[in-house]
Short mmCIF file of C-alpha atoms and ligand atoms in Angstrom, two decimals:
data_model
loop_
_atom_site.label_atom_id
_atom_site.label_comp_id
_atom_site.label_asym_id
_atom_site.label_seq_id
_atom_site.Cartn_x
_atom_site.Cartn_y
_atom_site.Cartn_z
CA UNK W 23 8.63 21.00 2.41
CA UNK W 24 5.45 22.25 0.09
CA UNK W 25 4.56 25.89 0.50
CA UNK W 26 1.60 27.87 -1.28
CA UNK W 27 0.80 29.27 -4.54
CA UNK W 28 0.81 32.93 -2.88
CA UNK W 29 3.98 32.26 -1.22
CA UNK W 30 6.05 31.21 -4.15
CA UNK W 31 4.22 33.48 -6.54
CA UNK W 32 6.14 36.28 -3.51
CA UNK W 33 9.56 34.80 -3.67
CA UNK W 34 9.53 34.49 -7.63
CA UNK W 35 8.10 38.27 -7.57
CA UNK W 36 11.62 38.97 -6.17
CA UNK W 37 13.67 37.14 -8.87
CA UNK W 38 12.22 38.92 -11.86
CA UNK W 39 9.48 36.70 -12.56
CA UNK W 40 6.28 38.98 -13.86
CA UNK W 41 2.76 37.15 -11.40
CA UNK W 42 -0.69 39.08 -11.82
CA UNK W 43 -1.44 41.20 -9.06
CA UNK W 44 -3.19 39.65 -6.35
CA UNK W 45 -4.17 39.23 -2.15
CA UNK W 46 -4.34 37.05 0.13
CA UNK W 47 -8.44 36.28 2.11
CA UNK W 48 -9.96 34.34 4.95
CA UNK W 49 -13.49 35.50 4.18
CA UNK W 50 -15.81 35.94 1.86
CA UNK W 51 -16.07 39.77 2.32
CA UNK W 52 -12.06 40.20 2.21
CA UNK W 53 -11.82 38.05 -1.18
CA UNK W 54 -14.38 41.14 -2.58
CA UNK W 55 -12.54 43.72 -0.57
CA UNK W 56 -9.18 42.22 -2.10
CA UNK W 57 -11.15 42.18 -5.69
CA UNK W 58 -11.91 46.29 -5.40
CA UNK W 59 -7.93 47.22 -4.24
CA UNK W 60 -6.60 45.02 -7.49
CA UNK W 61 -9.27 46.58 -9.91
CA UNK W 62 -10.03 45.45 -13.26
CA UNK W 63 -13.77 43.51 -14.05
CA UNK W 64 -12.54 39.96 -13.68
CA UNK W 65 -10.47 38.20 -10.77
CA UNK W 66 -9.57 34.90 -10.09
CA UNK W 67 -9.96 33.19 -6.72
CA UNK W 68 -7.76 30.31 -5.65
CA UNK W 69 -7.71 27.97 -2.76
CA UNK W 70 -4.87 27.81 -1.54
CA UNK W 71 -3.95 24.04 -0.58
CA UNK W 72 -0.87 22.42 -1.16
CA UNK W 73 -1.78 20.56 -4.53
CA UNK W 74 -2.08 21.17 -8.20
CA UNK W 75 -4.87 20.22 -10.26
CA UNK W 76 -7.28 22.78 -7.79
CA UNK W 77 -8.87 23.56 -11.05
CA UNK W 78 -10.68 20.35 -11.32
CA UNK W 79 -11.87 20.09 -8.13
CA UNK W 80 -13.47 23.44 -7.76
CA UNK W 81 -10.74 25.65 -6.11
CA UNK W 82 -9.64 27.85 -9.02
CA UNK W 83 -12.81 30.33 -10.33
CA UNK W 84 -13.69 33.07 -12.70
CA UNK W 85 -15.48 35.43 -11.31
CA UNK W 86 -16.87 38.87 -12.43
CA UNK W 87 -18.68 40.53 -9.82
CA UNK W 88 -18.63 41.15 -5.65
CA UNK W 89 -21.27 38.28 -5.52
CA UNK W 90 -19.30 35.99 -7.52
CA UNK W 91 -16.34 36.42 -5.59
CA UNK W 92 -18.41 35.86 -2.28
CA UNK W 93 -20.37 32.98 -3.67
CA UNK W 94 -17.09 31.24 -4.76
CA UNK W 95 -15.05 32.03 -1.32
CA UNK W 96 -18.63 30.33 0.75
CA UNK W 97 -17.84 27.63 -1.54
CA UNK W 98 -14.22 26.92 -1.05
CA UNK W 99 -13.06 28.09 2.59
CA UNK W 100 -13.29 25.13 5.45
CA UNK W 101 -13.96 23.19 2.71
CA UNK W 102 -11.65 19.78 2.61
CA UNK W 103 -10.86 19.56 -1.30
CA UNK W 104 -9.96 16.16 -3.34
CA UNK W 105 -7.67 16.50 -6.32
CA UNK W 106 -6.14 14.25 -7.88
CA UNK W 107 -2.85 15.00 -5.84
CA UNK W 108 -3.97 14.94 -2.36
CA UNK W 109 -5.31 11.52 -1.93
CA UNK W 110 -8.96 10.59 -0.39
CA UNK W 111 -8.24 12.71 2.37
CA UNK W 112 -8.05 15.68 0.70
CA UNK W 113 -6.81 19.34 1.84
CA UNK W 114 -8.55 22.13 3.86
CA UNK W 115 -9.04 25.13 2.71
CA UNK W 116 -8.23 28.18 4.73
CA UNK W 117 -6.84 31.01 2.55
CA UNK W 118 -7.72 32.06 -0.60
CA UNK W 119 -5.90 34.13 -3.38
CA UNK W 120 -7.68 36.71 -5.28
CA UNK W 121 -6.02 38.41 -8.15
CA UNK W 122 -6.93 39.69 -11.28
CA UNK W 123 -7.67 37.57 -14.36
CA UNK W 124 -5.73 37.23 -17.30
CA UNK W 125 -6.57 37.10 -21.25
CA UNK W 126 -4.72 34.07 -21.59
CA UNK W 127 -3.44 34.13 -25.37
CA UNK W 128 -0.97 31.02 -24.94
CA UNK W 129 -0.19 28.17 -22.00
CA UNK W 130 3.42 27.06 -21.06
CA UNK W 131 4.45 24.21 -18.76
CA UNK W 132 7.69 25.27 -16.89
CA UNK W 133 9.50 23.05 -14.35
CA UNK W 134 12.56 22.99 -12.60
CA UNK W 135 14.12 19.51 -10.61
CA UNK W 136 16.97 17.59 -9.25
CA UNK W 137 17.57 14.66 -12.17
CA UNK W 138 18.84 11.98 -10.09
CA UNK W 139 20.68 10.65 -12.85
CA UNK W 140 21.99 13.64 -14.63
CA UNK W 141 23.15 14.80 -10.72
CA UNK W 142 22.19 18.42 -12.37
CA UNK W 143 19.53 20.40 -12.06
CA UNK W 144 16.83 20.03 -14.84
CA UNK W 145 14.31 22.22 -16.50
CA UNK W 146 11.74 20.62 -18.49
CA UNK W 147 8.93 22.78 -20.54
CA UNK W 148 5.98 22.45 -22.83
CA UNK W 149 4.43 24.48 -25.10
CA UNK W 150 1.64 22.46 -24.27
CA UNK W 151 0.93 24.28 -20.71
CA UNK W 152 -2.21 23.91 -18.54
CA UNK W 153 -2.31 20.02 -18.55
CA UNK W 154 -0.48 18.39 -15.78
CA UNK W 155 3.26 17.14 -16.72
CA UNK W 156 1.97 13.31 -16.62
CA UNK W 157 -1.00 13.72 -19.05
CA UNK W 158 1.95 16.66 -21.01
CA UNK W 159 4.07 13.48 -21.42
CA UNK W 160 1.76 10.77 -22.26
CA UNK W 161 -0.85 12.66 -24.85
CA UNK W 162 2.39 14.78 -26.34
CA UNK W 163 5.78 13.70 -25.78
CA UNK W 164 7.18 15.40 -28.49
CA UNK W 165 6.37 18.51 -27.10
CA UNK W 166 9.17 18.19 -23.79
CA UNK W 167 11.99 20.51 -23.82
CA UNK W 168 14.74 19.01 -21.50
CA UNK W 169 17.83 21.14 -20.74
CA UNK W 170 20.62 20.01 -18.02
CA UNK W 171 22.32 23.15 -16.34
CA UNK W 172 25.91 22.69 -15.87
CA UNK W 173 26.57 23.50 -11.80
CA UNK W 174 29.80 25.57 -12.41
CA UNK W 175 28.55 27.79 -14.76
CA UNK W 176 25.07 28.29 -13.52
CA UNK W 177 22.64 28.86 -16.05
CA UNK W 178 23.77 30.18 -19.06
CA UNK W 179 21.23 32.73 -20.93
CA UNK W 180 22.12 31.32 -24.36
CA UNK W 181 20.73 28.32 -22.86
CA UNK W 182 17.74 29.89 -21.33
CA UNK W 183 17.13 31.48 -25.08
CA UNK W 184 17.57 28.52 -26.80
CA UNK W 185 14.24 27.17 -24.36
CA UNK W 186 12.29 30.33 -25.30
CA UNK W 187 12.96 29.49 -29.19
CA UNK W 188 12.40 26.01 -28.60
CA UNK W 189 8.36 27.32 -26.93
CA UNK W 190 8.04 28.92 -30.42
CA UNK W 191 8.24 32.36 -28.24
CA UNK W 192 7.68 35.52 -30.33
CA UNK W 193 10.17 37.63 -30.80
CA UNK W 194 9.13 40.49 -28.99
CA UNK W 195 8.90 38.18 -25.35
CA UNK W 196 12.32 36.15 -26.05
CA UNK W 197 14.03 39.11 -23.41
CA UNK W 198 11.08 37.91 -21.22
CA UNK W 199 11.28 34.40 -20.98
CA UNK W 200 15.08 34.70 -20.17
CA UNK W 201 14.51 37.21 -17.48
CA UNK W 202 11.38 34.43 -16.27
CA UNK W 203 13.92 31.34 -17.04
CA UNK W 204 16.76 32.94 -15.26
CA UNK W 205 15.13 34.25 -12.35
CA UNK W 206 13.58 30.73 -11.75
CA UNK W 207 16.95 28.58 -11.94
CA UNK W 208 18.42 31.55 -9.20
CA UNK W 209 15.78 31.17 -6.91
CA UNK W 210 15.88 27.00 -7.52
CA UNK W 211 19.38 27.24 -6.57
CA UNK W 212 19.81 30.49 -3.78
CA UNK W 213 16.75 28.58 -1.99
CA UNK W 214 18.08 25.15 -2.28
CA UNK W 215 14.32 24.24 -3.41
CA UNK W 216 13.98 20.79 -5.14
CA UNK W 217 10.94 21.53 -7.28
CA UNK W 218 9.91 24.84 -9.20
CA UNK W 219 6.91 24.54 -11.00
CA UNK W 220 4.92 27.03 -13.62
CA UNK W 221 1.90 25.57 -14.88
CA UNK W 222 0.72 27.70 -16.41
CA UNK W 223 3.00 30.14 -17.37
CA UNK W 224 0.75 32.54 -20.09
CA UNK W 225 1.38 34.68 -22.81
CA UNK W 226 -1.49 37.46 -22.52
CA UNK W 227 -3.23 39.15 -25.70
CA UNK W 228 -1.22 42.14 -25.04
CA UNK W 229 1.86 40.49 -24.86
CA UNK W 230 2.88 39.86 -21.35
CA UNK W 231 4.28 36.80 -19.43
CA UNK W 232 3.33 36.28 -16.54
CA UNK W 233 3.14 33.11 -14.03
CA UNK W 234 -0.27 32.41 -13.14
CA UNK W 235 0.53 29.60 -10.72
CA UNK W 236 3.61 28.45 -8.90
CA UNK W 237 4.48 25.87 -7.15
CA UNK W 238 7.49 25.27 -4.97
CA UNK W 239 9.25 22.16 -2.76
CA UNK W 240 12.38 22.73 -0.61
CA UNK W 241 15.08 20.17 0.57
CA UNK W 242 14.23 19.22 4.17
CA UNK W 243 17.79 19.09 4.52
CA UNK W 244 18.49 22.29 3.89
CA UNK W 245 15.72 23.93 6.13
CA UNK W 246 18.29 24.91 8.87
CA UNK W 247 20.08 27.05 6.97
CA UNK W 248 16.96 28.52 5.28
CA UNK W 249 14.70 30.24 8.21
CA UNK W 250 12.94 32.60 5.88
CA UNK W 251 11.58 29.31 4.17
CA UNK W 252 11.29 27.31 7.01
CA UNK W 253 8.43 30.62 8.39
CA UNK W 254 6.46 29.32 5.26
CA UNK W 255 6.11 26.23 6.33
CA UNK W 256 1.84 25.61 7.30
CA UNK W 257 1.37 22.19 8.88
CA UNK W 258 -2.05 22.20 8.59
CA UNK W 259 -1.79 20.95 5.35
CA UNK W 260 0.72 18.11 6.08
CA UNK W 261 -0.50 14.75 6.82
CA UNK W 262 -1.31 15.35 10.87
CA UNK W 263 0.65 11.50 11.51
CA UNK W 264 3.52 12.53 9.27
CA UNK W 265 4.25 15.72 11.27
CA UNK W 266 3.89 14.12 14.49
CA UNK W 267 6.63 11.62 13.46
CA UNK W 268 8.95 14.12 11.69
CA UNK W 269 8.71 16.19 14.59
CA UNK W 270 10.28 13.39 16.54
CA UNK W 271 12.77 12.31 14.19
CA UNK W 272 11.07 9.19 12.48
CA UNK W 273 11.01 9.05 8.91
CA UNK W 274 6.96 8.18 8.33
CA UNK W 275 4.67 8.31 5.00
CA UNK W 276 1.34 7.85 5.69
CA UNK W 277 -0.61 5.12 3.59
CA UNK W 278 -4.59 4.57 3.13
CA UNK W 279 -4.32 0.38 4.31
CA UNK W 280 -4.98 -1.41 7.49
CA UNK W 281 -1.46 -2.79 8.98
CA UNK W 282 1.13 -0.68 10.73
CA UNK W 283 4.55 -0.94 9.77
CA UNK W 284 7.47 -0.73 12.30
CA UNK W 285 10.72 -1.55 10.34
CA UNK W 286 14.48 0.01 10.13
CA UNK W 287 16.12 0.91 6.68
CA UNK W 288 14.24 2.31 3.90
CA UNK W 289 14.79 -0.64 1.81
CA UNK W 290 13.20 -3.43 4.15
CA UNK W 291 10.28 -0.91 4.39
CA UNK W 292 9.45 -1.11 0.97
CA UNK W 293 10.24 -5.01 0.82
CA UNK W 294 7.84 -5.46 3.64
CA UNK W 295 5.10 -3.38 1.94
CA UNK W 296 5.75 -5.13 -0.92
CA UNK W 297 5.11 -8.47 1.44
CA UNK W 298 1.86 -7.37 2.93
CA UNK W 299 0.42 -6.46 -0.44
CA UNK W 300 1.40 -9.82 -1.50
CA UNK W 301 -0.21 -11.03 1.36
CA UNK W 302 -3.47 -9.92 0.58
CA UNK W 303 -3.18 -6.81 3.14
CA UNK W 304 -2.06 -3.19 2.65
CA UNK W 305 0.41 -0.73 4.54
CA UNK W 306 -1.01 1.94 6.69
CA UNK W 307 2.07 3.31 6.84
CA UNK W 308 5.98 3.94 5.81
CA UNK W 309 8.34 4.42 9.10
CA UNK W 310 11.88 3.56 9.08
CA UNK W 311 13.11 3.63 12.74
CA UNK W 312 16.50 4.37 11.62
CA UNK W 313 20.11 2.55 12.80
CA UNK W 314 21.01 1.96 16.34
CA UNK W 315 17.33 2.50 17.72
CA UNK W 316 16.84 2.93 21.55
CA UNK W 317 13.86 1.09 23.55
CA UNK W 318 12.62 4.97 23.47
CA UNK W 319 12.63 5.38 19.74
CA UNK W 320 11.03 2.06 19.42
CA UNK W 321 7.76 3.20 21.96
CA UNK W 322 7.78 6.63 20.04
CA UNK W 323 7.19 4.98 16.74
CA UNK W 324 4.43 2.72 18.18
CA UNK W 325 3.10 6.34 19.50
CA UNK W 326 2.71 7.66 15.64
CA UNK W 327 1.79 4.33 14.41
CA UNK W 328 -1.25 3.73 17.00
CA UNK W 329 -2.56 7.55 16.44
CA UNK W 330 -3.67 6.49 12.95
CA UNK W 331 -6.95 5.10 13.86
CA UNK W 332 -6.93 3.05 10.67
CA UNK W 333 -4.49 0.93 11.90
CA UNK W 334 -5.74 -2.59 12.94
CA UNK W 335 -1.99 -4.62 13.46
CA UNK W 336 1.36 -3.87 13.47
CA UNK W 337 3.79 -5.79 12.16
CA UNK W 338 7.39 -5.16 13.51
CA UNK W 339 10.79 -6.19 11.38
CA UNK W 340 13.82 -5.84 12.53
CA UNK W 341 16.84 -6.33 10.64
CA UNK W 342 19.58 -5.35 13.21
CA UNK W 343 22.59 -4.57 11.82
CA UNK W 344 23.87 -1.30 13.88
CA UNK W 345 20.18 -1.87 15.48
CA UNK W 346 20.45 -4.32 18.00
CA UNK W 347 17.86 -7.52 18.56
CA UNK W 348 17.49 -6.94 22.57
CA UNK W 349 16.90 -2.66 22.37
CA UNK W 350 14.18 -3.02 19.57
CA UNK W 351 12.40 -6.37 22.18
CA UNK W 352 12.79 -4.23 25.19
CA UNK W 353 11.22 -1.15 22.91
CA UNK W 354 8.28 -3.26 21.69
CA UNK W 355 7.94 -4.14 25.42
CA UNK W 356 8.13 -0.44 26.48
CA UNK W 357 5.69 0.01 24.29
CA UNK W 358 2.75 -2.60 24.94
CA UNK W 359 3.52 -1.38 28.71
CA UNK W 360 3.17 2.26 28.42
CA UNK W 361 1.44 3.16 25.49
CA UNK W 362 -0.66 0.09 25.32
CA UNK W 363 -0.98 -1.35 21.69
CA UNK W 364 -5.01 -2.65 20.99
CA UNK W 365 -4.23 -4.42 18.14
CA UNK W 366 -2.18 -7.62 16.97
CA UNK W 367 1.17 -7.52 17.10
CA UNK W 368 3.73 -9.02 14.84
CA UNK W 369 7.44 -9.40 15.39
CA UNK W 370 10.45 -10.28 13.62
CA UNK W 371 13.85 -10.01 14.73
CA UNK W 372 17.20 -10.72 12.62
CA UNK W 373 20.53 -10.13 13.33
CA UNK W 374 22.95 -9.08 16.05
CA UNK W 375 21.83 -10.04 19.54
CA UNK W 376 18.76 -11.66 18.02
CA UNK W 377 18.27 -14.50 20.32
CA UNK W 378 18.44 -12.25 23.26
CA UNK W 379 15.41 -10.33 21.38
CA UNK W 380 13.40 -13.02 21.25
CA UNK W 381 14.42 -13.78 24.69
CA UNK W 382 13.33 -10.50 25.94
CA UNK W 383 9.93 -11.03 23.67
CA UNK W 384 8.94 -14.51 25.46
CA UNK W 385 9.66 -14.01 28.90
CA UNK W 386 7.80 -10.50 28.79
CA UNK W 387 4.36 -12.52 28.83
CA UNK W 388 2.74 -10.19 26.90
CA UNK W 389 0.93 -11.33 23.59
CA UNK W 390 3.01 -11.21 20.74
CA UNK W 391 2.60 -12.79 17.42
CA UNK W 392 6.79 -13.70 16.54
CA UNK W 393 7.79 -14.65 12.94
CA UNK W 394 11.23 -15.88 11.59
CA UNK W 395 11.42 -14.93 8.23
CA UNK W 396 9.86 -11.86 6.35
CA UNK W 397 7.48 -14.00 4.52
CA UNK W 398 5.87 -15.15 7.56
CA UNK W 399 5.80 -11.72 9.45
CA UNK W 400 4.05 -10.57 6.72
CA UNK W 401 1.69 -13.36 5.85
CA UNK W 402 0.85 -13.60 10.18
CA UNK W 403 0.55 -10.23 9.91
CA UNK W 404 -2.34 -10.56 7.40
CA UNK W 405 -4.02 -13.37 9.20
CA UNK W 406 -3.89 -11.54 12.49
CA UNK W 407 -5.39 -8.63 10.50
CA UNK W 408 -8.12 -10.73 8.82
CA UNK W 409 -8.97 -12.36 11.93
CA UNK W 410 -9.79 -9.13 13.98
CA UNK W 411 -11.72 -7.75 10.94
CA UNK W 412 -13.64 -10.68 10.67
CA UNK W 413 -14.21 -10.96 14.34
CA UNK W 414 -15.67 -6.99 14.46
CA UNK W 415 -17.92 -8.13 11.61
P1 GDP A 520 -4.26 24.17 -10.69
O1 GDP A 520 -5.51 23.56 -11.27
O2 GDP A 520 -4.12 23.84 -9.22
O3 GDP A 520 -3.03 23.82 -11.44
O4 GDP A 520 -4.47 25.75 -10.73
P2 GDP A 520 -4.03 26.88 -11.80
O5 GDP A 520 -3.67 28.10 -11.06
O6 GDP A 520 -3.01 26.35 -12.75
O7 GDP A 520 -5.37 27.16 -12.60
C1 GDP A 520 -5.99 26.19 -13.40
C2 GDP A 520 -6.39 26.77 -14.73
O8 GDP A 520 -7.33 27.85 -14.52
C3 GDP A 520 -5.26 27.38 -15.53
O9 GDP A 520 -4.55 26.43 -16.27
C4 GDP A 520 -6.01 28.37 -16.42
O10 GDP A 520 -6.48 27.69 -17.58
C5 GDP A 520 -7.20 28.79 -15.56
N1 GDP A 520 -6.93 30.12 -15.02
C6 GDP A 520 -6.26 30.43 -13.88
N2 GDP A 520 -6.14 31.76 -13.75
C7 GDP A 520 -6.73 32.31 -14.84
C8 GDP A 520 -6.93 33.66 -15.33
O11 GDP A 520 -6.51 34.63 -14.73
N3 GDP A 520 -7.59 33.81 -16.49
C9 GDP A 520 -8.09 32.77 -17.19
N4 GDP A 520 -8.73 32.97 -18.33
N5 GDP A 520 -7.90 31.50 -16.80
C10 GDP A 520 -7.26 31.26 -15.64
MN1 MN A 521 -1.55 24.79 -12.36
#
């Protein structure tokens, strides 16, 4: 789970980490009101969507009067905004951050993960701030500070020093960047987050460091336990298909491409994708039905599938291990019965009780495209696909 800028910039407040002052609007005349309670001649306002690289699209501006401020919050709120993060569909905006601007003397990359291979968590920063990570790594490489934290010693603060020398740190902010570093990897860990990010992190011409953006993922698994994190959580700027299916215990990505995708295990998801691009099609969607799928699950998925109006055929593939052949047939029957499915239909059915599946698919009467192997599914899938399109044209 993604939360805000303003909401991370909070919880990092509360481990020691130094953010600009700043408040939260939903109009044009509380982002000036917010302006005159923070002081100062310059502010900052921020839209607050859950994506980096805001700057490039128009939601981070300078401003140094009321009429700025105003101008710039007309500009941003109910406004959908494309980075380069949030895909053609973009984000709305409907809160915006004012705070005060900073002299920015210096710009630090800071980021804390989970490294999958290490098993540990990871902090990785840049001297070389204000770019994203990618372009950090590909223009200067040499540049990335890595630095594994060993899980039964927590972070160490000669570690956390050696990362501030490493920046090329003055002197006089080394205390600083520990209390920053240190704060970060306890609120990484008492959170049970699985991405801290500080990009920027500034140095100031008088000396002061200070976070001017955050960013912050949790562990979905770990949400139960976490309810003060879980309150953060603002679906409105979720993926409206992915919610509906999370909500009802599918596992879903949503895609940009044409053909829904009804499959079970994560790996024959991405095989099948894999197939339909090779096909010539692409993958509305990601959704992994799970092991030992009822009839009900099965209608459910075709529920989130069908309310992404892109889609224009499903394909269905099945390869029933703990799932069994005759439940996922009598689901895709379910299905075309009750929630009615407008577009071709594709199905392919391996494994235990598979004949009785197919059984159950034939006798139903209704119109159903069957394949055997994966190839096929995915290549009929395509046809079925180009057929319709071409048909509409
Ligand atoms: P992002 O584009 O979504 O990553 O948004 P950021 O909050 O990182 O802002 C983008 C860039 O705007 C930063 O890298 C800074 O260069 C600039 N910026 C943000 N806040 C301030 C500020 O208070 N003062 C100045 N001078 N620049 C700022
Ligand atoms: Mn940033």
């Amino acid at each position: 789970m993604d939360i805000h800028e303003y909401q991370a910039k909070e919880i990092l407040a509360r481990y020691n980490v130094e953010v600009p002052r700043g408040g939260l609007a939903y109009s044009p005349e509380q982002a000036a009101y917010r302006a005159s309670e923070i002081g100062g001649s310059r502010w900052v306002v921020k839209a607050q969507i859950h994506s980096g690289a805001r700057g490039k699209a128009g939601g981070i501006r300078l401003c140094a009067n009321d009429k700025e401020i105003s101008e710039a919050a007309e500009f941003m709120l109910g406004r959908k905004l494309v980075t380069a993060q949030t895909g053609p569909r973009g984000k709305l905006v409907s809160r915006l951050y004012v705070e005060e601007a900073m002299d920015i003397q210096r710009e630090i990359y800071l980021g804390f993960v989970l490294d999958r291979k290490e098993e540990r968590v990871m902090i990785v920063a840049s001297g070389s701030g204000g770019m994203e990570i990618e372009e950090i790594a590909e223009r200067e490489p040499d540049s990335i500070i890595r630095a594994v934290v060993d899980p039964g010693t927590g972070m160490m603060e000669f570690q956390a020093r050696e990362i501030a020398f490493g920046l090329g740190l003055d002197n006089a902010i080394i205390g600083k960047a520990v209390q920053t570093l240190m704060g970060c990897y306890r609120a990484f860990r008492e959170l049970d987050a699985s991405m801290l990010e500080i990009n920027p992190l500034v140095v100031t011409r008088d000396g002061r460091l200070l976070a001017l953006d955050a960013k912050m993922s949790f562990d979905d698994n770990a949400l139960f336990r976490r309810p003060q994190i879980s309150e953060l959580r603002d679906k409105s700027q979720e993926d409206p298909r992915e919610t509906f299916a999370s909500d009802r215990g599918l596992s879903y990505v949503g895609l940009d491409g044409r053909i829904g995708c009804i499959i079970n295990g994560a790996g024959l998801a991405m095989a099948t994708m894999d197939m339909i691009k090779i096909a010539g099609g692409e993958p509305a969607n990601f959704l992994d039905i799970g092991g030992g799928a009822s009839p009900e699950r099965v209608a459910k998925s075709f529920r989130a599938v069908l309310g992404d109006k892109n889609v224009e055929t499903i394909l269905v593939n099945i390869f029933a291990g703990i799932n069994r052949c005759d439940w996922v047939a009598e689901g895709v029957v379910k299905a075309i019965r009750e929630v009615g499915v407008p577009v071709p239909l594709v199905v392919r059915l391996a494994g235990t009780n598979v004949e009785e599946g197919r059984r159950i698919l034939a006798e139903s009467g209704e119109q159903i495209i069957v394949a055997e192997t994966l190839a096929e599914a995915a290549e009929k899938a395509v046809a079925a696909w180009k057929s319709v399109t071409r048909a509409a044209a």
